[in-house]
């Protein structure tokens, strides 16, 4: 079953923060976050392998709550370049390397 | 970084013809390649997993005779849409999993730029 992301869409002003959530009905081994611009391939943002792990990349960070089968992506001080659709990709078993992508969150950052 | 090349980027064909899409890992060896399909404003749906030298594993609901996958080498996988029909029109994206020693790199999928297929 496809992980559910929330919100479905969000509009921000430059400099504002946003949180995107990814919830799975299955136990997860890892969560990956990608950003996709219109008509382009998804671009890798980060991977979280352990429960409770938080990773950061510039002003984008993420957490993984293994118990709740959830991950959240945090975008702080958003920039225009953050616009796009964000997907979580979940792997439910170690060694399969097979992702099931979430429903997606469309993010638009306005000047 | 790891680069995956996908070709062609766009193809328009007549109904009933077959279309081949290539996915190449340019600077790394890919143990596994994945094929996805994406409809407008929707998520990526996994179609099949392809391992070098073995038959592809198709997801439920994906016709293996319709979507032929060949993973000929550690750097090349092809998807052939046979007897394409208008309902096959979509954005097809491949990804490759790197065969590195580092476990984190091994878990990451690197995506091609996608192929937009339009069947008339």
Short mmCIF file of C-alpha atoms in Angstrom, two decimals, chain A residues 2 29-30 32 34 36 38-42 44 47 49 55 87 91 96-104 106, chain B residues 32 34 36 38 41-46 49 59 91 93 97 103-104 106-114 116:
data_model
loop_
_atom_site.label_atom_id
_atom_site.label_comp_id
_atom_site.label_asym_id
_atom_site.label_seq_id
_atom_site.Cartn_x
_atom_site.Cartn_y
_atom_site.Cartn_z
CA UNK A 2 1.18 3.44 -0.91
CA UNK A 29 13.26 -0.39 7.18
CA UNK A 30 14.21 2.89 5.55
CA UNK A 32 14.08 8.17 1.37
CA UNK A 34 13.11 13.02 -3.15
CA UNK A 36 10.81 16.35 -8.35
CA UNK A 38 7.84 19.34 -13.29
CA UNK A 39 8.83 17.08 -16.18
CA UNK A 40 12.10 16.05 -14.54
CA UNK A 41 13.38 13.03 -12.69
CA UNK A 42 13.25 12.91 -8.89
CA UNK A 44 17.60 12.43 -4.01
CA UNK A 47 17.91 8.63 3.38
CA UNK A 49 17.89 4.08 7.96
CA UNK A 55 19.42 13.79 9.14
CA UNK A 87 7.97 12.22 -2.41
CA UNK A 91 11.48 0.35 1.92
CA UNK A 96 14.90 -5.53 -1.19
CA UNK A 97 16.05 -2.02 -2.15
CA UNK A 98 12.56 -1.61 -3.55
CA UNK A 99 10.81 1.68 -2.83
CA UNK A 100 7.15 2.35 -2.69
CA UNK A 101 6.65 6.06 -3.26
CA UNK A 102 4.23 8.15 -1.24
CA UNK A 103 1.31 10.13 -2.62
CA UNK A 104 3.40 13.28 -2.98
CA UNK A 106 3.28 19.79 -4.02
CA UNK B 32 19.49 -3.52 -9.80
CA UNK B 34 13.86 -0.19 -11.45
CA UNK B 36 8.47 3.36 -12.83
CA UNK B 38 4.08 8.26 -13.59
CA UNK B 41 0.22 14.95 -10.99
CA UNK B 42 0.53 11.47 -9.53
CA UNK B 43 3.20 9.53 -7.74
CA UNK B 44 5.73 7.14 -9.22
CA UNK B 45 4.35 3.63 -9.50
CA UNK B 46 6.88 0.82 -9.52
CA UNK B 49 12.62 -4.62 -10.67
CA UNK B 59 4.61 -5.68 -9.72
CA UNK B 91 6.09 9.30 -18.19
CA UNK B 93 11.37 6.68 -15.36
CA UNK B 97 20.95 1.14 -7.44
CA UNK B 103 25.95 0.64 2.57
CA UNK B 104 24.37 4.06 2.38
CA UNK B 106 23.99 1.01 -2.00
CA UNK B 107 20.54 1.95 -0.73
CA UNK B 108 20.16 5.03 -2.89
CA UNK B 109 18.40 4.90 -6.22
CA UNK B 110 19.64 7.29 -8.89
CA UNK B 111 17.03 8.31 -11.40
CA UNK B 112 17.16 8.87 -15.12
CA UNK B 113 15.57 11.98 -16.62
CA UNK B 114 12.50 10.07 -17.77
CA UNK B 116 7.56 10.87 -22.10
#
